[in-house]
Short mmCIF file of the N, C-alpha and C atoms (twelve columns), coordinates in Angstrom:
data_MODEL
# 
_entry.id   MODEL 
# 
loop_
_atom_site.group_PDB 
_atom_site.id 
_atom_site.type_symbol 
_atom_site.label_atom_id 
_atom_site.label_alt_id 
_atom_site.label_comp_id 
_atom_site.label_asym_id 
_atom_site.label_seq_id 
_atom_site.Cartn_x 
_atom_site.Cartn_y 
_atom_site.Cartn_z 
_atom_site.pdbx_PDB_model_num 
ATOM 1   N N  . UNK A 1  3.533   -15.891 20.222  1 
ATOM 2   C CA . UNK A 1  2.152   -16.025 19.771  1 
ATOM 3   C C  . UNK A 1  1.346   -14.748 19.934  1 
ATOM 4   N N  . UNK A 2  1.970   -13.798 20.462  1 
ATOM 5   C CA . UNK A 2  1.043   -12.461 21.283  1 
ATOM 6   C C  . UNK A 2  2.154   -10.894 20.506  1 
ATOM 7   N N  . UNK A 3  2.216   -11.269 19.219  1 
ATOM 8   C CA . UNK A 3  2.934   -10.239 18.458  1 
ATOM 9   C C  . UNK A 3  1.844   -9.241  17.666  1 
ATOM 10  N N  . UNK A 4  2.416   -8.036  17.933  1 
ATOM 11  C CA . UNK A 4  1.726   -7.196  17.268  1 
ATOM 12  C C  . UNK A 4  2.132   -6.763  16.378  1 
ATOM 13  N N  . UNK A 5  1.432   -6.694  14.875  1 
ATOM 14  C CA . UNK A 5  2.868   -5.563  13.752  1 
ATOM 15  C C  . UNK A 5  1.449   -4.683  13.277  1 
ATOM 16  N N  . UNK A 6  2.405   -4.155  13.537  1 
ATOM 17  C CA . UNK A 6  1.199   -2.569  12.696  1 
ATOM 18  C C  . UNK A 6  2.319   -2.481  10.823  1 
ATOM 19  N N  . UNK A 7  1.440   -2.149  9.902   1 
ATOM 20  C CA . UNK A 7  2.909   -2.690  9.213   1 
ATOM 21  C C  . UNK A 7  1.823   -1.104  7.996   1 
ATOM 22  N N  . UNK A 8  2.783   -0.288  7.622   1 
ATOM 23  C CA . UNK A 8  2.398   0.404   7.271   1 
ATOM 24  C C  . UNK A 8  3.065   1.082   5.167   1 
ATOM 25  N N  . UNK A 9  2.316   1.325   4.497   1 
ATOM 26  C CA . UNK A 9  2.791   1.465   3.059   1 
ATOM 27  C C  . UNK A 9  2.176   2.762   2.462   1 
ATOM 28  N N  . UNK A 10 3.042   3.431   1.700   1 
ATOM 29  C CA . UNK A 10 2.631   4.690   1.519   1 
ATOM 30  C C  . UNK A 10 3.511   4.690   -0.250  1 
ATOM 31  N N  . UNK A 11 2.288   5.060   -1.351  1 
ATOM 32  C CA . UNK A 11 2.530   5.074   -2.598  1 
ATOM 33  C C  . UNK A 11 3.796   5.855   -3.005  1 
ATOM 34  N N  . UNK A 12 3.680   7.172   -2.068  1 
ATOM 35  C CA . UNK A 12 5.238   8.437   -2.656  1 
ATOM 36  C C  . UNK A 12 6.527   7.687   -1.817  1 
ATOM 37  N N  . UNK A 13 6.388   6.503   -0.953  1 
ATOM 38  C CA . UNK A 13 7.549   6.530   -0.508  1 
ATOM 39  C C  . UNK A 13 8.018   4.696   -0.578  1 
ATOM 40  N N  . UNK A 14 7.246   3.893   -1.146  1 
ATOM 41  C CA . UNK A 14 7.256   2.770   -1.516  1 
ATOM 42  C C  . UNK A 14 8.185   2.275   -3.124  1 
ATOM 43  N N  . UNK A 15 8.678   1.407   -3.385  1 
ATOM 44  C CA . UNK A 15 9.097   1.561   -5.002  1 
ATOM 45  C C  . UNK A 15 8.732   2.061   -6.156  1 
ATOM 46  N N  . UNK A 16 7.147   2.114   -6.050  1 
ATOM 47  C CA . UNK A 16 6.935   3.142   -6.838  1 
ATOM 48  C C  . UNK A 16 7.161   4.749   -6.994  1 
ATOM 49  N N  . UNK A 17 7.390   4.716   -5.683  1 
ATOM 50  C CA . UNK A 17 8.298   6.287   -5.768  1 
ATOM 51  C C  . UNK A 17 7.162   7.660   -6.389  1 
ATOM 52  N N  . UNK A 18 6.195   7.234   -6.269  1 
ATOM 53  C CA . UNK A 18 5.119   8.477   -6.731  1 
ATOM 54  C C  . UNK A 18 5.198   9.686   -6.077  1 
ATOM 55  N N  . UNK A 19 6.205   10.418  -5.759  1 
ATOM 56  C CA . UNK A 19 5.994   11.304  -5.333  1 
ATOM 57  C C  . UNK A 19 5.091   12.344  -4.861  1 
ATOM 58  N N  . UNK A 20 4.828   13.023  -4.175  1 
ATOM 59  C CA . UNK A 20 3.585   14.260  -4.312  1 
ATOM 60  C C  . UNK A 20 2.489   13.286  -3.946  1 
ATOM 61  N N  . UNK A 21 2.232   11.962  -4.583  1 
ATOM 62  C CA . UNK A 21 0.999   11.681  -4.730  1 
ATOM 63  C C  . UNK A 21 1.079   11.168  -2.812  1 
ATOM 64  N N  . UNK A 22 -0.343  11.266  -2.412  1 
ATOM 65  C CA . UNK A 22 -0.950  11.085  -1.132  1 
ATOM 66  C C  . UNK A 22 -2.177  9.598   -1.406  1 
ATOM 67  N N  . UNK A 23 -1.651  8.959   -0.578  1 
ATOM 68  C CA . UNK A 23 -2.288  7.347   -0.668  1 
ATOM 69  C C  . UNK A 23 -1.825  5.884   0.299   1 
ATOM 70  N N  . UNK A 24 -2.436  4.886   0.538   1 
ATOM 71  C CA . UNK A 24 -1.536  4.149   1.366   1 
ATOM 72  C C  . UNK A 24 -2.210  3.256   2.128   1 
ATOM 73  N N  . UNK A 25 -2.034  2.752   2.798   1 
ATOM 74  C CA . UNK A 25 -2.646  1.218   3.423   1 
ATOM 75  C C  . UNK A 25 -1.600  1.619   5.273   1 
ATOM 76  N N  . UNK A 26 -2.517  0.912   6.025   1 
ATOM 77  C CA . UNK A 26 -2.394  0.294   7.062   1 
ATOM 78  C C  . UNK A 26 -2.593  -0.933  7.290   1 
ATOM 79  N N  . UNK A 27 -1.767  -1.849  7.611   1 
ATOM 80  C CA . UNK A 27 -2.588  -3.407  8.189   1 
ATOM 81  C C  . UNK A 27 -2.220  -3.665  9.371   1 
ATOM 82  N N  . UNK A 28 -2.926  -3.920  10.321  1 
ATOM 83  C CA . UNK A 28 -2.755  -4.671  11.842  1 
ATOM 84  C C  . UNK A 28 -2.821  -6.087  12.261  1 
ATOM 85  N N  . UNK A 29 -2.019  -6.857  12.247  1 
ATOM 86  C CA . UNK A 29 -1.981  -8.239  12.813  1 
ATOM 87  C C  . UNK A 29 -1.646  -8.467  14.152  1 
ATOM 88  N N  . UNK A 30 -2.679  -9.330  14.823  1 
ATOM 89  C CA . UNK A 30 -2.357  -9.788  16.282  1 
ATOM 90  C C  . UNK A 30 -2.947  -8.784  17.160  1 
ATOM 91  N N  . UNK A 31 -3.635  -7.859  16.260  1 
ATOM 92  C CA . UNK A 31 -4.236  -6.850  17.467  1 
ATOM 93  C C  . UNK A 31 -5.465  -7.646  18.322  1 
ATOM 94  N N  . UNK A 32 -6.063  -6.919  19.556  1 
ATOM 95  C CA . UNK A 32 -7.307  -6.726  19.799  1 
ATOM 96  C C  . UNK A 32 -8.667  -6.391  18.435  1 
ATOM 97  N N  . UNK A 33 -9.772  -7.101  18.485  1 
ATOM 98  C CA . UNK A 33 -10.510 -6.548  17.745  1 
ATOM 99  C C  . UNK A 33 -11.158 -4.983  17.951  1 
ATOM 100 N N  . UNK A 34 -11.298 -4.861  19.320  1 
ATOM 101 C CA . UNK A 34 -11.321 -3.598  19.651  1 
ATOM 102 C C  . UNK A 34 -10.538 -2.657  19.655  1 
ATOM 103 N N  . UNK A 35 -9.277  -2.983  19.746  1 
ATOM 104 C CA . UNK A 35 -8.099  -2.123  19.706  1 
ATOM 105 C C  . UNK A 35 -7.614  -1.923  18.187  1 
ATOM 106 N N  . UNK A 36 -8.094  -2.738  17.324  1 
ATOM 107 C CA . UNK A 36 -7.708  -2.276  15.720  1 
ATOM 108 C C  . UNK A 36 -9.022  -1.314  15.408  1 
ATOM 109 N N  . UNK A 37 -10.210 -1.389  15.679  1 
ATOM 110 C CA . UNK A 37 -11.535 -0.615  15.877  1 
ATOM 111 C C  . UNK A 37 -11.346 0.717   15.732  1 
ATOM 112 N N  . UNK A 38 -10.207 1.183   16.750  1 
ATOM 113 C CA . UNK A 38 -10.270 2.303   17.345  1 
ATOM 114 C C  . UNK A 38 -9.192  2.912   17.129  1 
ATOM 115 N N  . UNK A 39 -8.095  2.209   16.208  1 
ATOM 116 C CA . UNK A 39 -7.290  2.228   16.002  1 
ATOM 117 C C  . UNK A 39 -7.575  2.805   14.462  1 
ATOM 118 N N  . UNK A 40 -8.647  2.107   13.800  1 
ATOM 119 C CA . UNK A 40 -8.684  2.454   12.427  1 
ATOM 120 C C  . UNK A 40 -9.334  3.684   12.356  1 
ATOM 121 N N  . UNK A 41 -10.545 3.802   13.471  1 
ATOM 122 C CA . UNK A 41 -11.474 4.767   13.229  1 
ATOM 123 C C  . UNK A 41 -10.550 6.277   13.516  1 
ATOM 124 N N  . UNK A 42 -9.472  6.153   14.591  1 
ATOM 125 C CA . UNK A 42 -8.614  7.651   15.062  1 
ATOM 126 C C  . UNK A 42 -8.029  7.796   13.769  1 
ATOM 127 N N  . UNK A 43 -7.397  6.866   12.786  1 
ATOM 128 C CA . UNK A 43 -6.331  7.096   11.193  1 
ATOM 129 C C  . UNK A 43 -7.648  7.499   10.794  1 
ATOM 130 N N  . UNK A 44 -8.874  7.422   10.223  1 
ATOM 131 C CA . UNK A 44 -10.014 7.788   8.980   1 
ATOM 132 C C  . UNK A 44 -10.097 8.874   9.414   1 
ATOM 133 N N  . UNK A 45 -10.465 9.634   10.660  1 
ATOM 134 C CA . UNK A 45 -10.562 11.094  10.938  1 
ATOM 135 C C  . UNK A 45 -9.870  11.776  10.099  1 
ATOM 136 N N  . UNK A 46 -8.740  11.633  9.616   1 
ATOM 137 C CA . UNK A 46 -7.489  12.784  9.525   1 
ATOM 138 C C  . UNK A 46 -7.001  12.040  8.231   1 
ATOM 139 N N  . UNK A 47 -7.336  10.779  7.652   1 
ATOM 140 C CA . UNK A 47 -6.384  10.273  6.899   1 
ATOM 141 C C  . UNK A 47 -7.131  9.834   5.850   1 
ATOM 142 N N  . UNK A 48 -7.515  10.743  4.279   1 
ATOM 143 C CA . UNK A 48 -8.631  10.282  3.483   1 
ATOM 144 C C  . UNK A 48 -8.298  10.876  2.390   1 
ATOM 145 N N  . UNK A 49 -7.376  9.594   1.371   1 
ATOM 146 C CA . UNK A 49 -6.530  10.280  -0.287  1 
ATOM 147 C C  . UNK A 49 -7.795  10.980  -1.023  1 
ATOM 148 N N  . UNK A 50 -7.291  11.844  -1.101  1 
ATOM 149 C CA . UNK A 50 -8.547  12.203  -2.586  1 
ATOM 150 C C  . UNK A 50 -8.441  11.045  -3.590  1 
ATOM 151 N N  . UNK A 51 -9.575  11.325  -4.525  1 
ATOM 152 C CA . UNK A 51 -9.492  10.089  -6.063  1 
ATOM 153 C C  . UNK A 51 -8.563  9.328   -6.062  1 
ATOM 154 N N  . UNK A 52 -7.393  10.819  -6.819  1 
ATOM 155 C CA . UNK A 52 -6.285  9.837   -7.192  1 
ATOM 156 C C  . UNK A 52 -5.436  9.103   -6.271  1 
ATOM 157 N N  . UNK A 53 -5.275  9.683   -4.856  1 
ATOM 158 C CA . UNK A 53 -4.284  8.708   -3.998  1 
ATOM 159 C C  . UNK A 53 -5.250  7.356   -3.458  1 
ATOM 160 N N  . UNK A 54 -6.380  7.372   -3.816  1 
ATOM 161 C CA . UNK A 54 -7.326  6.090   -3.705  1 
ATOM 162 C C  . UNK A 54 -7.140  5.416   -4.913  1 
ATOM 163 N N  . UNK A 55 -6.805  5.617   -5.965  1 
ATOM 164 C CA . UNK A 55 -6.691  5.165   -7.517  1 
ATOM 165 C C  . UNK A 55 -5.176  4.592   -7.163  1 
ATOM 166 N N  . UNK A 56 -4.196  5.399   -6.370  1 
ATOM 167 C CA . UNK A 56 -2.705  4.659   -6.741  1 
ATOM 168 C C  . UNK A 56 -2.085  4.050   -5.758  1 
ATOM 169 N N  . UNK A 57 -3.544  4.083   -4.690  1 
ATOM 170 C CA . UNK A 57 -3.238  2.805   -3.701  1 
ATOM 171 C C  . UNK A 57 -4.105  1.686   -3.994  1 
ATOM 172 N N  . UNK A 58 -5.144  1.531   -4.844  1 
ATOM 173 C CA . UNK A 58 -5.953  0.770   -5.541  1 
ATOM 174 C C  . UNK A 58 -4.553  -0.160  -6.299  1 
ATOM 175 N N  . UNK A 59 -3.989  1.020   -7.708  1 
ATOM 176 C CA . UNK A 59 -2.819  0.209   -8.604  1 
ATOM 177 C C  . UNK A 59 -1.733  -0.422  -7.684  1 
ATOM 178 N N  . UNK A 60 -0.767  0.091   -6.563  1 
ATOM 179 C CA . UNK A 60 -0.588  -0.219  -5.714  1 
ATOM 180 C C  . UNK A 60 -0.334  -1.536  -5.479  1 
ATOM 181 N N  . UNK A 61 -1.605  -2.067  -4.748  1 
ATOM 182 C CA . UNK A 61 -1.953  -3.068  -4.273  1 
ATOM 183 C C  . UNK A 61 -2.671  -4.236  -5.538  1 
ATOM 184 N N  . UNK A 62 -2.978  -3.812  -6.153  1 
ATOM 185 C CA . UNK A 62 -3.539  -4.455  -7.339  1 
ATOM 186 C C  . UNK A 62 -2.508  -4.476  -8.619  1 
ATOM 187 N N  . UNK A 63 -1.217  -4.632  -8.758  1 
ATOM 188 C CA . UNK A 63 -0.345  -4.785  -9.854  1 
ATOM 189 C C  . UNK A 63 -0.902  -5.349  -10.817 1 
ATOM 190 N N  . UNK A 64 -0.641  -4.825  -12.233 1 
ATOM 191 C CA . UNK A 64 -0.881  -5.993  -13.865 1 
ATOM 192 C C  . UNK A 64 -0.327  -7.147  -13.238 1 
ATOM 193 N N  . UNK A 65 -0.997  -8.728  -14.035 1 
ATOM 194 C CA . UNK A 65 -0.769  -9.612  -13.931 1 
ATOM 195 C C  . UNK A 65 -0.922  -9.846  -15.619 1 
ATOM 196 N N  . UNK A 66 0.092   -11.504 -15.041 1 
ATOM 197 C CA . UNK A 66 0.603   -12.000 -16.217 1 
ATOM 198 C C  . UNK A 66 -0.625  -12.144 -17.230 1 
ATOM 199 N N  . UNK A 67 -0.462  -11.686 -18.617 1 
ATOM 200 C CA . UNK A 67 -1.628  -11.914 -19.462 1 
ATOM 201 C C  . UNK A 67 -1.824  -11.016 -19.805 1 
ATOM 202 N N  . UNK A 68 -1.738  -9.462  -18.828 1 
ATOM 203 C CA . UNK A 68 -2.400  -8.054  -19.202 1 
ATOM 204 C C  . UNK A 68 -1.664  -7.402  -20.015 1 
ATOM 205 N N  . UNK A 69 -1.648  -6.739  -20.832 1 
ATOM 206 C CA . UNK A 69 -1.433  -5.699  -21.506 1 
ATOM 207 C C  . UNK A 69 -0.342  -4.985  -20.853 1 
ATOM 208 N N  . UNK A 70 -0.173  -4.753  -19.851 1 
ATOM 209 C CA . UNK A 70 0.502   -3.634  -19.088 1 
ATOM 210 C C  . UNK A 70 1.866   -4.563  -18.230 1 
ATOM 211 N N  . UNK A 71 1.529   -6.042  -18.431 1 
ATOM 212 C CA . UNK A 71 2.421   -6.580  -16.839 1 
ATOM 213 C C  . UNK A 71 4.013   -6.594  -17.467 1 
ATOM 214 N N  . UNK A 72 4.268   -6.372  -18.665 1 
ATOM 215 C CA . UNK A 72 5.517   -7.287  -18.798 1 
ATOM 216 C C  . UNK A 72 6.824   -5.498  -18.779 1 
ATOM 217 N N  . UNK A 73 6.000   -4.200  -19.237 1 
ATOM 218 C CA . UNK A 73 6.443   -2.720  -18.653 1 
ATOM 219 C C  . UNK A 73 6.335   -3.114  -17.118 1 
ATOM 220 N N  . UNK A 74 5.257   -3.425  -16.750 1 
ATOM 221 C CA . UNK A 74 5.155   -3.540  -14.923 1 
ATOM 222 C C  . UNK A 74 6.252   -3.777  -14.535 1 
ATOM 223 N N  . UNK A 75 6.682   -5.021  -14.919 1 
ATOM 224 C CA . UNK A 75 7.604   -6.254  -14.349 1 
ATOM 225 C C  . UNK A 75 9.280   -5.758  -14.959 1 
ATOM 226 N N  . UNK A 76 9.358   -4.990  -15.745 1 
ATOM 227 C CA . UNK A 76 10.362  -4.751  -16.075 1 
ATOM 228 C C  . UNK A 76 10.846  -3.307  -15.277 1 
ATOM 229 N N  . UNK A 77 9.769   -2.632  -15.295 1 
ATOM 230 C CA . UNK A 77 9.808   -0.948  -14.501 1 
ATOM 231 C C  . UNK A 77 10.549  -1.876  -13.054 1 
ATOM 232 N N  . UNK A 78 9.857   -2.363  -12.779 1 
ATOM 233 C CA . UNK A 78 9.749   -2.940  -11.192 1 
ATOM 234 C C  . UNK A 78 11.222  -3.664  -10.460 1 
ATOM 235 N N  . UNK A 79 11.704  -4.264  -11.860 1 
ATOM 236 C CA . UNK A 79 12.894  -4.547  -11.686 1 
ATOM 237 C C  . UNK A 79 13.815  -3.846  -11.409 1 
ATOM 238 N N  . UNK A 80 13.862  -2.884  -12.370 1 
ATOM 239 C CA . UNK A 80 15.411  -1.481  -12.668 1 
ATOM 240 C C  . UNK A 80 14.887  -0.807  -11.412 1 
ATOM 241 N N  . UNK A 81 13.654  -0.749  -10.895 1 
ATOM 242 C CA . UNK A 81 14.099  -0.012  -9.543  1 
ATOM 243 C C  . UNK A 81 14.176  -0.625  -8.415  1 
ATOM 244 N N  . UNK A 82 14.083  -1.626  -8.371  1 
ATOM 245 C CA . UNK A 82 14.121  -2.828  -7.086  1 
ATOM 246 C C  . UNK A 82 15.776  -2.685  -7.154  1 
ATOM 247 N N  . UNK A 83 16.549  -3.043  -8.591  1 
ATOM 248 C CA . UNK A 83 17.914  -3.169  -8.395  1 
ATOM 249 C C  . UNK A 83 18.420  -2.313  -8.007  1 
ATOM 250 N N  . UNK A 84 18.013  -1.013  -8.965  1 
ATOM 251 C CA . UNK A 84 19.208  0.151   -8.539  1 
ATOM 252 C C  . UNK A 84 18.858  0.402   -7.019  1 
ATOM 253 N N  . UNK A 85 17.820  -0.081  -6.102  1 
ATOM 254 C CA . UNK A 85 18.375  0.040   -4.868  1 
ATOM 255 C C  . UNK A 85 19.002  -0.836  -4.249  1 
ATOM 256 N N  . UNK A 86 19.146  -1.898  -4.736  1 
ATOM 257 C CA . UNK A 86 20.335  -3.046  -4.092  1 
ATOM 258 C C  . UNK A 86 21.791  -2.961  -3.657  1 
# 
């Protein structure tokens, strides 16, 4: 009941494979509220994508969905590289 995961994602090194590009998420579960506080505020010092690595951790996290214009390239891109690492 007293687990901590720090669980961490980064756009150049995730399936999308964006290379070069600088962007990315942190999430903390099970922390202290104070201890994620201080935890987030020491990463923002030092850790702040320009535009675009805010734009392709935005796409990222926000994938086309079914309906859009873009999801069914999404969903197919997403596949051929999910497999070829299997």
């Amino acid at each position: 009941d007293n687990v901590e995961l720090a669980s961490f994602h980064s756009v150049s090194k995730g399936f999308l494979g964006e290379c070069g590009r600088r962007g990315g998420f942190v999430e903390l579960v099970g922390f202290d509220e104070q201890v994620k506080q201080q935890l987030y505020k020491l990463a923002s010092v030092n850790l702040c994508s320009n535009i675009e690595g805010q734009v392709m951790a935005y796409l990222m996290t926000n994938p086309p969905q079914p309906g859009d214009e873009s999801y069914d390239t999404y969903v197919n891109e997403r596949e051929a590289i999910l497999q070829s690492l299997a």
